[in-house]
Short mmCIF file of C-alpha atoms in Angstrom, two decimals:
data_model
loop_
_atom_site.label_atom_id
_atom_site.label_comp_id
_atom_site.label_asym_id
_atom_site.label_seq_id
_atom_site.Cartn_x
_atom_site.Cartn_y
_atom_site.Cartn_z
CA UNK A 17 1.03 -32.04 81.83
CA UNK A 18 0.95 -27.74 81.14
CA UNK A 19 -0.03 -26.63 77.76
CA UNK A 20 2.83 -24.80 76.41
CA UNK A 21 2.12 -21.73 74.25
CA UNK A 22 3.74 -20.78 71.65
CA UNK A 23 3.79 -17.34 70.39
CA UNK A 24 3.99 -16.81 66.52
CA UNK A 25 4.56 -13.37 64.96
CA UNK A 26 5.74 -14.39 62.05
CA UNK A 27 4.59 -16.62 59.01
CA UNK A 28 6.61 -15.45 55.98
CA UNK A 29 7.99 -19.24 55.45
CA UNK A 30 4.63 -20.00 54.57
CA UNK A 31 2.99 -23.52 54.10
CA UNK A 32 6.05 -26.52 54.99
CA UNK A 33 6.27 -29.98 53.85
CA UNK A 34 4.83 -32.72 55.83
CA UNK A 35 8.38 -34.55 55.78
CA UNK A 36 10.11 -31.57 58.30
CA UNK A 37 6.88 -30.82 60.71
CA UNK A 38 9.48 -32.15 63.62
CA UNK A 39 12.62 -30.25 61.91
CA UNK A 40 12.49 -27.39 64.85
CA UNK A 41 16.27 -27.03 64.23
CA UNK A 42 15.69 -25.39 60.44
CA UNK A 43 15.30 -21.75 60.87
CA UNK A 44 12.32 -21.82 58.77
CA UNK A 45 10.25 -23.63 61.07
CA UNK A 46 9.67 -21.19 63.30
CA UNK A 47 7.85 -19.05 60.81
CA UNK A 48 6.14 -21.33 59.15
CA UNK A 49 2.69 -23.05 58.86
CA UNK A 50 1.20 -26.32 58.76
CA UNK A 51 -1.82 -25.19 56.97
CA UNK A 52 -2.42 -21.80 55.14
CA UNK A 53 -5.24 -20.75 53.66
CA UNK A 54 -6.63 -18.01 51.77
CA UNK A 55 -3.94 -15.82 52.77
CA UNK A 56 -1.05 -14.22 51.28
CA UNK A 57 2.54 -13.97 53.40
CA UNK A 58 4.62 -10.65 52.99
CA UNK A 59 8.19 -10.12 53.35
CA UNK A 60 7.54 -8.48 56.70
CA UNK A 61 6.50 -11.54 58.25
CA UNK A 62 2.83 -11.03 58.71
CA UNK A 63 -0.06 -12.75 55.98
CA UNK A 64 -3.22 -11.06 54.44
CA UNK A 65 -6.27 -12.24 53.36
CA UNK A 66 -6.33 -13.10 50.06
CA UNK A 67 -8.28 -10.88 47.18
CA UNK A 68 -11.80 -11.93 46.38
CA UNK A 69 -12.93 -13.68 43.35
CA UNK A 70 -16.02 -12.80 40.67
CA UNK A 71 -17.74 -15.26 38.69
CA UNK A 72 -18.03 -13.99 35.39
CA UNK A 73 -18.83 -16.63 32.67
CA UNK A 74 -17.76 -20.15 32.05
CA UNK A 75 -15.40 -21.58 29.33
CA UNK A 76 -17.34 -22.40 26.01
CA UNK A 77 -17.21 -25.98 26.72
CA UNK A 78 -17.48 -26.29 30.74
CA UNK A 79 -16.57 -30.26 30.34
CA UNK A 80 -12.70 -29.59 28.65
CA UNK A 81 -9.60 -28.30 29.44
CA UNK A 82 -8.58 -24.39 28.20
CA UNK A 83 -5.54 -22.26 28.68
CA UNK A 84 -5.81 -18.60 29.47
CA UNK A 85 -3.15 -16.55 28.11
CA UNK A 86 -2.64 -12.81 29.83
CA UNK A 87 -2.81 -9.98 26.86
CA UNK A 88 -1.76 -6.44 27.50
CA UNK A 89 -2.79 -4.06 25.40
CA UNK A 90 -2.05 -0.84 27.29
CA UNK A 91 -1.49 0.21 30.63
CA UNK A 92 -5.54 0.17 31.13
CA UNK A 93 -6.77 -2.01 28.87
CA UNK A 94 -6.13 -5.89 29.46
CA UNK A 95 -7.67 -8.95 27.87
CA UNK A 96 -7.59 -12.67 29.17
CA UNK A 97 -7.66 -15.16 26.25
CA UNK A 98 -9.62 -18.28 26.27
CA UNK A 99 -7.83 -21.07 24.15
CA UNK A 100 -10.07 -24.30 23.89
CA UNK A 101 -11.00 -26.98 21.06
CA UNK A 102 -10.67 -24.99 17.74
CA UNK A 103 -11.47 -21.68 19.26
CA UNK A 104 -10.37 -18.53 21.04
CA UNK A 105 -12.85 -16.41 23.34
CA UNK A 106 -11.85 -12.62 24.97
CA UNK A 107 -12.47 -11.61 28.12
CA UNK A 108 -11.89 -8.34 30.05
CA UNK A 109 -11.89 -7.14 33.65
CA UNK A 110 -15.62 -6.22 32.45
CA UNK A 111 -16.71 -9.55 31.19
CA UNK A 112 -16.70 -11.89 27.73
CA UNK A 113 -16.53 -9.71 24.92
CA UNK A 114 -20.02 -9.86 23.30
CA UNK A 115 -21.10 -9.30 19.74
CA UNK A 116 -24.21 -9.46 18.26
CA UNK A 117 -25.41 -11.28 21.76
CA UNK A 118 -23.08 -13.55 21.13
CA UNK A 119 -19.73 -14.44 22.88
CA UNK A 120 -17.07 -13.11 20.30
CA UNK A 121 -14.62 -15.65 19.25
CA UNK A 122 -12.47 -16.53 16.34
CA UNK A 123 -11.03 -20.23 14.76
CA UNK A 124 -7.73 -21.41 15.91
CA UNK A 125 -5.95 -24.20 14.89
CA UNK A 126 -5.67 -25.82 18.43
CA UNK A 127 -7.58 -28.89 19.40
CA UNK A 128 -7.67 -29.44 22.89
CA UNK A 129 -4.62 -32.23 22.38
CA UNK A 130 -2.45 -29.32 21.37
CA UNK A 131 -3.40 -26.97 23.99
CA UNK A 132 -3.02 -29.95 26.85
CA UNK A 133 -0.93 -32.25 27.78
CA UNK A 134 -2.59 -35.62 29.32
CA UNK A 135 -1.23 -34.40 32.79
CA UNK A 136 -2.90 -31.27 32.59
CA UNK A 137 0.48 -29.20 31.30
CA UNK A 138 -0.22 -26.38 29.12
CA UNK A 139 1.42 -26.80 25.81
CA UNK A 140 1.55 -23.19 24.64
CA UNK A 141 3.79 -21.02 24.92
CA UNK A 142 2.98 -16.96 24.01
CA UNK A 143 5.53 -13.72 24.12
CA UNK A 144 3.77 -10.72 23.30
CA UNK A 145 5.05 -7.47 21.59
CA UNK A 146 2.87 -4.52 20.97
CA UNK A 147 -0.49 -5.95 19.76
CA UNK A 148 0.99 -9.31 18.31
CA UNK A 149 0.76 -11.84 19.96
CA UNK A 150 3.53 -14.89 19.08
CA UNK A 151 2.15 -18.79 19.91
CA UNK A 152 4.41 -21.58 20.10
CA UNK A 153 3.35 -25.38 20.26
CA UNK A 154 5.34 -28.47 19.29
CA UNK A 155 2.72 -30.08 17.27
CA UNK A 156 1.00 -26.70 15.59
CA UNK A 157 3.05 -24.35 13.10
CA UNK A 158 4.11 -21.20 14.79
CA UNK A 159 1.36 -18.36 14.99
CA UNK A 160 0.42 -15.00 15.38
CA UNK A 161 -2.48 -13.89 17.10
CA UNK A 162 -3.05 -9.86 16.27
CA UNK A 163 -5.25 -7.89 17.93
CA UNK A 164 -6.84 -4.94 15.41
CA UNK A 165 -10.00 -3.78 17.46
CA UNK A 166 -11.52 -5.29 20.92
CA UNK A 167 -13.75 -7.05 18.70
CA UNK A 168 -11.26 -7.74 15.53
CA UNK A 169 -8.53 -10.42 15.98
CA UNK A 170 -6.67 -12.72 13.44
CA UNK A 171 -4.91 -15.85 14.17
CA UNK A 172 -2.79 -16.77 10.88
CA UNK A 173 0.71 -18.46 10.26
CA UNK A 174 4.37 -16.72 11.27
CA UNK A 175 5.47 -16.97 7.69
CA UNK A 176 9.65 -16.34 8.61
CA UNK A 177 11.68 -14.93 5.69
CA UNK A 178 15.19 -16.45 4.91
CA UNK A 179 15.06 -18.78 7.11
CA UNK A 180 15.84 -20.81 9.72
CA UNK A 181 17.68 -23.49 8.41
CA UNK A 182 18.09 -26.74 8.64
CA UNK A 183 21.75 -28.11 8.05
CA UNK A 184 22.99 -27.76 4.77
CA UNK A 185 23.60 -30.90 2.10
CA UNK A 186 27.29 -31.43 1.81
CA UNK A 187 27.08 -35.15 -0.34
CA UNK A 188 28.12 -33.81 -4.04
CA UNK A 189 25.49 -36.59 -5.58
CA UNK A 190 22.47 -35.51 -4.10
CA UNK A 191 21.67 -32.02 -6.63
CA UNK A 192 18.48 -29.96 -6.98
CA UNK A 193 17.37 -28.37 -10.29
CA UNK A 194 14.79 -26.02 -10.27
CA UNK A 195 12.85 -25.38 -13.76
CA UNK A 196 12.95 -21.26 -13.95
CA UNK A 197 14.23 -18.34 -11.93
CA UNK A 198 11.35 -16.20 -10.64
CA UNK A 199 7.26 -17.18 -10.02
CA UNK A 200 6.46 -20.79 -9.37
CA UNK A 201 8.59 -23.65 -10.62
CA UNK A 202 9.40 -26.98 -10.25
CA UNK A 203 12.03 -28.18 -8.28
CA UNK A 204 13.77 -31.72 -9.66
CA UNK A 205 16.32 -34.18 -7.62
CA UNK A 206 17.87 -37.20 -8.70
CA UNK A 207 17.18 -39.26 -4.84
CA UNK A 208 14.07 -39.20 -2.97
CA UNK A 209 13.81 -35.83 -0.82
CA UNK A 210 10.35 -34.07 -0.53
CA UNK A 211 7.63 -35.67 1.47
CA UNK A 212 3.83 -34.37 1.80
CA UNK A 213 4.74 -32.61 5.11
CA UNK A 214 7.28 -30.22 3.16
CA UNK A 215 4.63 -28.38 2.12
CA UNK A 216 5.34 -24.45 3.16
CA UNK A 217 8.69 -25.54 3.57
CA UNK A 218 11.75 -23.49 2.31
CA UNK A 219 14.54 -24.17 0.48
CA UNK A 220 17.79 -22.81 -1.05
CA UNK A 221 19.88 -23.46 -3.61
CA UNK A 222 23.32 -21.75 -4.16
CA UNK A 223 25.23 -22.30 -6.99
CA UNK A 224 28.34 -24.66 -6.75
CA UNK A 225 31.60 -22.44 -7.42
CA UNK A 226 31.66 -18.15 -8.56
CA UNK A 227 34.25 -19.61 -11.29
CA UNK A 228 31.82 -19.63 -13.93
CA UNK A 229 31.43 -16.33 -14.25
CA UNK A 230 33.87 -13.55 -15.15
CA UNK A 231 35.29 -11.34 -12.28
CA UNK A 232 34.52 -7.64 -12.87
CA UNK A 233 37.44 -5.75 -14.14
CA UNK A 234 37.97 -2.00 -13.83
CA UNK A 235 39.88 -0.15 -16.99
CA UNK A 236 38.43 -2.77 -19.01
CA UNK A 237 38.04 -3.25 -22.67
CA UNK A 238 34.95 -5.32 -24.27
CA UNK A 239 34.32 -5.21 -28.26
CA UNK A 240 30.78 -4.45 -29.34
CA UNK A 241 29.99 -8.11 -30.17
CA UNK A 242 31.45 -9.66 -26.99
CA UNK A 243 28.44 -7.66 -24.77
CA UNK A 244 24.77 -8.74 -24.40
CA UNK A 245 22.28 -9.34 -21.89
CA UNK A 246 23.70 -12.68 -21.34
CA UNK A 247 26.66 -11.27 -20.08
CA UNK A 248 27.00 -11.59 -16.10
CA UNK A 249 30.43 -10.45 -13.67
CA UNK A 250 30.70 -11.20 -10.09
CA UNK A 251 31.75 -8.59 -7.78
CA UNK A 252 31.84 -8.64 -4.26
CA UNK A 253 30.60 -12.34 -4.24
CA UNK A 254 27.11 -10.85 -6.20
CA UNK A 255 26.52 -11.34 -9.86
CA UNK A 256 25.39 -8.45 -11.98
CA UNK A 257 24.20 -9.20 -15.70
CA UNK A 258 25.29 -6.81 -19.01
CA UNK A 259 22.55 -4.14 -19.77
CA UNK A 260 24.25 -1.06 -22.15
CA UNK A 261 27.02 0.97 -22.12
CA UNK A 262 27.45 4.53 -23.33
CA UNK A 263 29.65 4.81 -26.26
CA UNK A 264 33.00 2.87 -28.40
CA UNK A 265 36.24 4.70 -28.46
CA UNK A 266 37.50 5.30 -31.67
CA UNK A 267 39.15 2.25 -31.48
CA UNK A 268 35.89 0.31 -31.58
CA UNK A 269 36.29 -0.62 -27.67
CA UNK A 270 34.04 -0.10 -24.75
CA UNK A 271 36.04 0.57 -21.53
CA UNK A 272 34.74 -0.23 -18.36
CA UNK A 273 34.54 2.30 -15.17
CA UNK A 274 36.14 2.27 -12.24
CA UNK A 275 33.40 2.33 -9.92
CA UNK A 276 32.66 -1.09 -7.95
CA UNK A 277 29.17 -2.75 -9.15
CA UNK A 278 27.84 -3.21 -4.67
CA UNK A 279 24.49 -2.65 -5.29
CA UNK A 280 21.50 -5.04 -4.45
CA UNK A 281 18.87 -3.81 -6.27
CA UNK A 282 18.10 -2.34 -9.84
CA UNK A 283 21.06 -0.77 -12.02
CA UNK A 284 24.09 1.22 -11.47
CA UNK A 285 26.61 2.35 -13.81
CA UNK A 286 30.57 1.44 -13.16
CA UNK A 287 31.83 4.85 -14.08
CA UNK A 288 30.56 7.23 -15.66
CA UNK A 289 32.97 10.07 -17.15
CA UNK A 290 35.62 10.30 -19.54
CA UNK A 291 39.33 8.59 -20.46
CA UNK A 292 41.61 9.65 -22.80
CA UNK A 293 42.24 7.05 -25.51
CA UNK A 294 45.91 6.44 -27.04
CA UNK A 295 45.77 8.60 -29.59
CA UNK A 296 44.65 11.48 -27.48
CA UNK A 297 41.28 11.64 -27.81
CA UNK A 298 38.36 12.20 -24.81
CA UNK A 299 36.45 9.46 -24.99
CA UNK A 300 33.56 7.70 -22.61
CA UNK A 301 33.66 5.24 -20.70
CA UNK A 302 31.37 3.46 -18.48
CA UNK A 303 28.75 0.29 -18.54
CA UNK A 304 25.29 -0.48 -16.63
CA UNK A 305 24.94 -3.36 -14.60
CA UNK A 306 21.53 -4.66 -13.19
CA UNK A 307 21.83 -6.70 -9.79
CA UNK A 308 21.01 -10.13 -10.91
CA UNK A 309 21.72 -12.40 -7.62
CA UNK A 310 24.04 -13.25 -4.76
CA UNK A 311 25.02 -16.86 -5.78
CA UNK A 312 21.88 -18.45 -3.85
CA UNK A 313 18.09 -18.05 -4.35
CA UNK A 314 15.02 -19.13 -2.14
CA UNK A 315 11.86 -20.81 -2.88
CA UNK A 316 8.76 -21.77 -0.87
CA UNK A 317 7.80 -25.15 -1.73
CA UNK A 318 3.49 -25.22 -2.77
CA UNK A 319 3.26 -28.32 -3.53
CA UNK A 320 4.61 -32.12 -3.53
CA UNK A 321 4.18 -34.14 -6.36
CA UNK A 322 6.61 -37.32 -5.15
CA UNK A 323 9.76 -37.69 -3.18
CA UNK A 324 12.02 -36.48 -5.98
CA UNK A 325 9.55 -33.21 -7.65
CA UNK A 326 8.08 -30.55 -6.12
CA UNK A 327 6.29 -27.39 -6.92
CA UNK A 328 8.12 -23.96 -5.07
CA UNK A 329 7.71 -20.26 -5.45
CA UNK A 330 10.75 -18.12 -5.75
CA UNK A 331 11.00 -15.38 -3.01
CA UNK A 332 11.03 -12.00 -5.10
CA UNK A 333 14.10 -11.09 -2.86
CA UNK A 334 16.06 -13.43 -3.94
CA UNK A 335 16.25 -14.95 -7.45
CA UNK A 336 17.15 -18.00 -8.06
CA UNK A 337 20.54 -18.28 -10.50
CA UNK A 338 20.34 -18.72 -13.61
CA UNK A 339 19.89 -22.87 -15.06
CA UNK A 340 20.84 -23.88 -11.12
CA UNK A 341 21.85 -27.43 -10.41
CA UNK A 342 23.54 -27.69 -6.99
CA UNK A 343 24.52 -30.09 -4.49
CA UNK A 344 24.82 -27.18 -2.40
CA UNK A 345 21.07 -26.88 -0.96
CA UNK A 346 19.64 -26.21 2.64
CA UNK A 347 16.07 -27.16 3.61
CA UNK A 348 13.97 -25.10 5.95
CA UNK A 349 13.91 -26.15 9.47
CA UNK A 350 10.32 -25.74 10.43
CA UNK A 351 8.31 -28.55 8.34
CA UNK A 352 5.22 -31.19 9.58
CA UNK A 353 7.24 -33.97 9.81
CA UNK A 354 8.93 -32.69 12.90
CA UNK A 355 8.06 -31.19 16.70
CA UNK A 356 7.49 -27.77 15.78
CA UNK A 357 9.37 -24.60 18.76
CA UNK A 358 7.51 -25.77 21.82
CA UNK A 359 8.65 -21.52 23.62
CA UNK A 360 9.54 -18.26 22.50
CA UNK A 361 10.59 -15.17 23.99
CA UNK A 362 12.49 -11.89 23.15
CA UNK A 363 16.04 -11.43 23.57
CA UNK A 364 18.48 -8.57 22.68
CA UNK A 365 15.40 -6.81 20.17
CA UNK A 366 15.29 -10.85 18.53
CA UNK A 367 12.61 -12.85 18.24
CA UNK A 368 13.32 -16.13 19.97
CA UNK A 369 11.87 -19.74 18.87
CA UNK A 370 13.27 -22.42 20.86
CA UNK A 371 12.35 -26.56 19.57
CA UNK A 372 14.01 -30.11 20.00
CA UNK A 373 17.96 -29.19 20.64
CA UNK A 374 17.75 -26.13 18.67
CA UNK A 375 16.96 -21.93 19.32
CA UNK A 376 16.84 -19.80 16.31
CA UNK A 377 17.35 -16.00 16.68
CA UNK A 378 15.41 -13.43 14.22
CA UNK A 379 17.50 -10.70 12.77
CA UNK A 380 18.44 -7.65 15.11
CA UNK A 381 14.38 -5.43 15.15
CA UNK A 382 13.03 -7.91 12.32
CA UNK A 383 10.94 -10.46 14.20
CA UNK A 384 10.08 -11.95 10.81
CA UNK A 385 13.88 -12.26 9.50
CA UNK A 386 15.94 -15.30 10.06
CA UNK A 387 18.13 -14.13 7.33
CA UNK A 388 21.49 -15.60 8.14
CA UNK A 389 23.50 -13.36 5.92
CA UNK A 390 23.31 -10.43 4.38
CA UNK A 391 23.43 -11.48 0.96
CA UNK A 392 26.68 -12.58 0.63
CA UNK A 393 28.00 -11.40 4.89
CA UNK A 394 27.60 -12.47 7.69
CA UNK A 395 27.17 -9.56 10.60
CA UNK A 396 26.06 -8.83 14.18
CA UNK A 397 22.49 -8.44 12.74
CA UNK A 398 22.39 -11.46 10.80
CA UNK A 399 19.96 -14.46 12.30
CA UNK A 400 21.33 -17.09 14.51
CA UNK A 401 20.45 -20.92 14.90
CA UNK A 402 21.99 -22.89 17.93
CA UNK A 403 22.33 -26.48 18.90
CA UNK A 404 22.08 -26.20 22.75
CA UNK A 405 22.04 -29.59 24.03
CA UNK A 406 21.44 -33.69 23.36
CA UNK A 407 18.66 -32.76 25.43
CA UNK A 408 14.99 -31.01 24.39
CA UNK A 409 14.68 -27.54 25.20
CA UNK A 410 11.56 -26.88 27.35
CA UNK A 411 11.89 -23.13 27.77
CA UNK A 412 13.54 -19.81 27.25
CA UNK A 413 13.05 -16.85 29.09
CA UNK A 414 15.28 -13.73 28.40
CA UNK A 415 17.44 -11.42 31.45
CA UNK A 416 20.86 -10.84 31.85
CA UNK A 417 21.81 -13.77 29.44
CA UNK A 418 18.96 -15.82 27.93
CA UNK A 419 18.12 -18.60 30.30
CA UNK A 420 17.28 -21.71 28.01
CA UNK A 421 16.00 -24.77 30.46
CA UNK A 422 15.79 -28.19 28.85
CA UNK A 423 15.34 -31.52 30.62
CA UNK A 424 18.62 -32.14 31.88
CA UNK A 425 19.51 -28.76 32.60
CA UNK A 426 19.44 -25.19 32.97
CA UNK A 427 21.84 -23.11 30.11
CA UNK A 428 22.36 -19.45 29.68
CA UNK A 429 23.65 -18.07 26.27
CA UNK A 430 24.96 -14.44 25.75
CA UNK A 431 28.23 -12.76 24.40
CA UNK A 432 31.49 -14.05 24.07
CA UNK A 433 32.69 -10.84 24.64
CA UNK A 434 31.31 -8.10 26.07
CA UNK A 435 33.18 -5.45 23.79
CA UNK A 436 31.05 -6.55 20.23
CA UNK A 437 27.12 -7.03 20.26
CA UNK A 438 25.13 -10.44 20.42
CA UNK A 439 25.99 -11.88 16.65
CA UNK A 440 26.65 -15.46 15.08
CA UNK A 441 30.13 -15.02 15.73
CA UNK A 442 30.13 -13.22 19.30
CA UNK A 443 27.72 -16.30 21.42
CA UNK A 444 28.31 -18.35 23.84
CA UNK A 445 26.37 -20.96 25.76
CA UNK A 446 27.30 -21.65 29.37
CA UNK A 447 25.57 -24.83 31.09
CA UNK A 448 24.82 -23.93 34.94
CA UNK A 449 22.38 -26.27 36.93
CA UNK A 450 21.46 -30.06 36.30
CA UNK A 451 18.30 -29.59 37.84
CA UNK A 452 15.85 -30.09 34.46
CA UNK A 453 13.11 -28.30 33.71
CA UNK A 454 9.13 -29.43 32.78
CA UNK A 455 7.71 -27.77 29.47
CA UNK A 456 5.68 -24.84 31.52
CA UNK A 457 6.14 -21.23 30.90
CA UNK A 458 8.39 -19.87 33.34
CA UNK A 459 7.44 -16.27 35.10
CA UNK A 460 10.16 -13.50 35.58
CA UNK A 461 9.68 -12.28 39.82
CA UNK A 462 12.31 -9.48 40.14
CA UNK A 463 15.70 -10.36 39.01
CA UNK A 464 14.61 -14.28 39.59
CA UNK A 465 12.85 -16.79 37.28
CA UNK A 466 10.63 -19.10 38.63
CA UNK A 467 10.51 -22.54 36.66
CA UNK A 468 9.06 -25.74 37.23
CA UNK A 469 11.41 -29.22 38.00
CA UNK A 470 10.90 -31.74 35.38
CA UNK A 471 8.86 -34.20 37.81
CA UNK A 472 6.64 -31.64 37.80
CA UNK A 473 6.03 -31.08 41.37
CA UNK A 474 8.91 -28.59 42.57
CA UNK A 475 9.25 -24.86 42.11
CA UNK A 476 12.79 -23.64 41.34
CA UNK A 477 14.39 -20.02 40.37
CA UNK A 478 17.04 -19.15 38.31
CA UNK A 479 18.87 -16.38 40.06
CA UNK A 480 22.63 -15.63 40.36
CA UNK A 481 24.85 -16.00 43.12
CA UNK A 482 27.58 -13.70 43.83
CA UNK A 483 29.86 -16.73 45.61
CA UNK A 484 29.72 -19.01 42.73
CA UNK A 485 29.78 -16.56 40.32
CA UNK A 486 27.21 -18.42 38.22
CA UNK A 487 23.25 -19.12 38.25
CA UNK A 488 21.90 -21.90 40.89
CA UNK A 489 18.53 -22.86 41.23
CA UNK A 490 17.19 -22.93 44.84
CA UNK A 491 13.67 -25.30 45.46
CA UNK A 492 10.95 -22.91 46.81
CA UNK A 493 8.74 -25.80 47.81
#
C-alpha cells in the first residue's frame, strides 16, 4: 500500500486533544500537532524554538512548594518574588539578591498552607501599583508588601480606614455603649457580640435620631445663661458644639449669624458683622461653633475581654458622640473568624478586594479609603461594597467593565449609565457565562482574559462578541 505524504505548512492550532486525532473534518486539524515540543506557534502559522533557560539558585527550601509573584519596578528594573514557609526571597534577571553573603529575605506571614492549595493552586493573589505591592489570601489578613530599596522591603497589614462594612444591626434591643469619646475606651453591649477573632476589627456607632439636639437657627436670639460649652446644633446632618460669641445687644441677647455652620474641622463663626437692634442701635452679632461630629463615630477594637466588652480606639477622624448608646451599629467586614478577600485588582483608580459573595471598592485615588460616605453624603467617590452572587468569588480582573468570575459563573459590573461616573448609586452587575471559574489569577492577553475552568483543567477567555452583544468564554484547550 503507497505512503501518502502529507505536506504541513502550518501549525498555529498547536498541540490537539487525543479525543479528535481522527476529527479531519474540524478545520483545526489540519494545522495542528499531535505532539509539540519546545516550540512556540505564531499567528503566521509557522513555530519557533522556544527561549533557553538559566539555572540560577534554588528555592530556600528545595523540598516545598513556593509561589513566584512578577514585581515591576520600572521599565528596567524587575524583581521575581519568592513566597515560601514564613518567608519572602528577591530575585532579579541577575540573580538572588545577596546581603551580607547571605540570600536577602524578610518574614511573611504565609505558611506554606496559605500560599498552596493541596492540589498545587496558588492561593495568592497580588495587584501591584507603583512600589506597593497588595496580597490577598482567604485565610491571611490583607497585606502590603513595599519595596523601599533593592535590599529594603516591608510586609505589614492593609490597615483600611472607614471601612468596609459588614451589614448594619437593625434589631432595636441589641445597643452598644462605648465608655468615652476620643483615645481608647471600652465598648459595652447588653447580648453576646465580640469574639477573640474581632480583634483589629472596626466598628461604628451612630447615634439613634438628630432630634435630640437643637436645629441651628439663623437670626437667632440666645440669653447669656442659656449658652455654654455643652451647647450642641445640628446643621447639615453634623453637630457643632457652643464655644463664644462676640457681644449682647443692649437688650441682653446674643443673635446668631446668618452664615451656615458646613465645616468639618476646627471652628467657624456663623456671621460675623453687625444688625441693627429695635431701638436703632448697631449692634454685633455672630457665634463660634467648633465641628464636634457627624452623628456616627469609629473605633478599632484592641482588645476582647468577653462576648459582651471590649476594648476599641476611637479613629481621630471621627469622634464618637457624645454618652452614645445605639442600636444603630455596623461591624467591620474583614475579621478572623471569616475567609478573608481571596483577589484584588484595580478598577476605575479603586482599589478592589473581592471575598466570599462580596467586592468592596476603595474610595475614587484613596486605595486605603472604604469610606462609604462623606460624613454625612453619599457621592460618586464614596466606597462601594457589593453582594455579587450565592456563589464565592474566585477572581476579579479589571477592562472594559470589571470581570468578577466566581464558581458558577462569569459577572461583569460597571455603570448603570454611562452619562455619571462609577459610584454606589450608578453600578450595575450583569451575569454573562455559566462556565465557573477555579481560584487562579487570571492574565489580561490583548483585549482577552485568560481564566482557568473550575475543574481545573480547561483554559477559557473572557472576550466580547459583537453578535451577542455580551462576553462568552471560548475553551482554548
Amino acid at each position: 500500500m503507497p505512503r501518502q505524504v502529507v505536506l504541513q505548512n502550518c501549525f498555529n492550532a498547536g498541540e490537539i486533544d487525543p479525543l479528535v486525532y481522527g476529527r479531519v473534518d474540524i478545520s483545526k486539524y489540519a494545522t495542528s500537532c499531535r505532539a509539540l515540543q519546545n516550540f512556540i506557534p505564531t499567528v503566521q502559522g509557522p513555530v519557533q524554538k522556544r527561549g533557553g533557560l538559566r539555572y540560577i539558585g534554588e528555592a530556600k527550601y528545595p523540598n516545598r512548594r513556593c509561589v513566584l509573584v512578577p514585581f515591576k519596578s520600572s521599565a528596567t528594573e524587575h524583581y521575581v518574588l519568592e513566597f515560601g514557609h514564613g518567608y519572602i526571597r528577591f530575585w532579579t534577571v541577575r540573580g538572588q539578591i545577596i546581603v551580607s553573603g547571605e540570600p536577602y529575605e524578610i518574614v511573611s506571614p504565609y505558611s506554606i498552607s496559605d500560599l498552596v492549595a493541596a492540589d498545587g493552586t496558588p492561593l495568592i493573589q497580588t495587584v501591584q501599583s507603583g512600589d506597593v505591592l497588595y496580597i490577598a489570601c482567604p485565610t491571611v489578613y490583607p497585606q502590603m508588601l513595599t519595596k523601599v530599596s533593592a535590599t529594603n522591603w516591608k510586609i505589614q497589614k492593609f490597615i483600611p480606614v472607614g471601612g468596609p462594612w459588614d451589614e448594619p444591626n437593625t434589631t432595636e434591643s441589641r445597643k452598644i455603649s462605648a465608655s468615652g469619646r476620643s483615645g481608647s475606651v471600652t465598648l459595652s453591649a447588653g447580648f453576646d457580640v465580640f469574639k477573640s477573632t474581632d480583634v483589629g476589627r472596626q466598628v461604628r456607632l451612630e447615634i439613634e435620631s438628630y432630634d435630640v439636639y437643637q436645629p441651628w437657627e439663623s437670626d437667632r436670639d440666645y440669653r447669656p445663661e442659656d449658652l455654654n460649652t455643652n451647647v450642641y446644633v445640628v446643621n447639615d446632618m453634623k453637630i457643632y458644639r457652643f464655644v463664644r460669641y462676640r457681644s449682647t445687644s443692649e437688650n441682653g441677647y446674643i443673635r446668631s449669624g446668618t452664615r451656615q455652620p458646613t465645616h468639618t474641622r476646627g471652628s467657624a463663626w456663623d456671621g460675623y458683622g453687625n444688625f441693627i437692634n429695635r431701638e436703632g442701635h448697631t449692634e454685633k452679632c455672630g457665634l463660634e461653633w467648633r465641628y464636634d461630629n457627624c452623628g456616627y463615630g469609629i473605633a478599632t477594637i484592641t482588645a476582647v475581654t468577653d462576648a459582651r466588652t471590649a476594648t476599641a480606639t476611637v479613629q481621630s477622624k471621627y469622634p464618637l458622640p457624645s454618652g452614645i448608646n445605639t442600636y444603630r451599629w455596623t461591624l467591620g467586614a474583614w475579621h478572623g473568624g471569616i475567609e478573608f478577600p481571596r483577589s484584588v485588582t484595580f478598577f476605575r483608580e479603586r482599589l478592589v478586594w473581592a471575598g466570599g459573595n462580596r467586592i468592596w471598592m476603595s474610595r475614587v485615588g484613596d486605595f486605603n479609603s472604604f469610606e462609604d460616605k462623606d460624613y454625612t453624603e453619599v457621592t460618586a467617590e464614596c466606597a462601594i461594597t457589593l453582594v455579587v452572587a450565592p456563589d464565592r468569588v474566585q477572581w476579579v480582573s479589571p477592562g472594559p467593565s470589571l470581570f468578577v468570575g466566581t464558581e458558577g459563573g462569569e459577572i461583569i459590573i460597571g455603570e448603570s449609565t454611562s452619562a455619571d461616573p462609577l459610584g454606589p448609586a450608578n453600578i450595575k452587575q450583569e451575569p454573562q457565562t455559566s462556565c465557573g471559574s477555579k481560584a487562579i489569577q487570571p492574565v489580561r492577553a490583548g483585549a482577552a482574559t485568560l481564566f482557568v475552568h473550575r475543574s481545573g483543567k480547561q483554559l477559557h477567555e473572557l472576550v466580547y462578541d459583537y453578535n451577542s452583544d455580551s462576553f462568552t468564554v471560548p475553551n482554548l484547550n
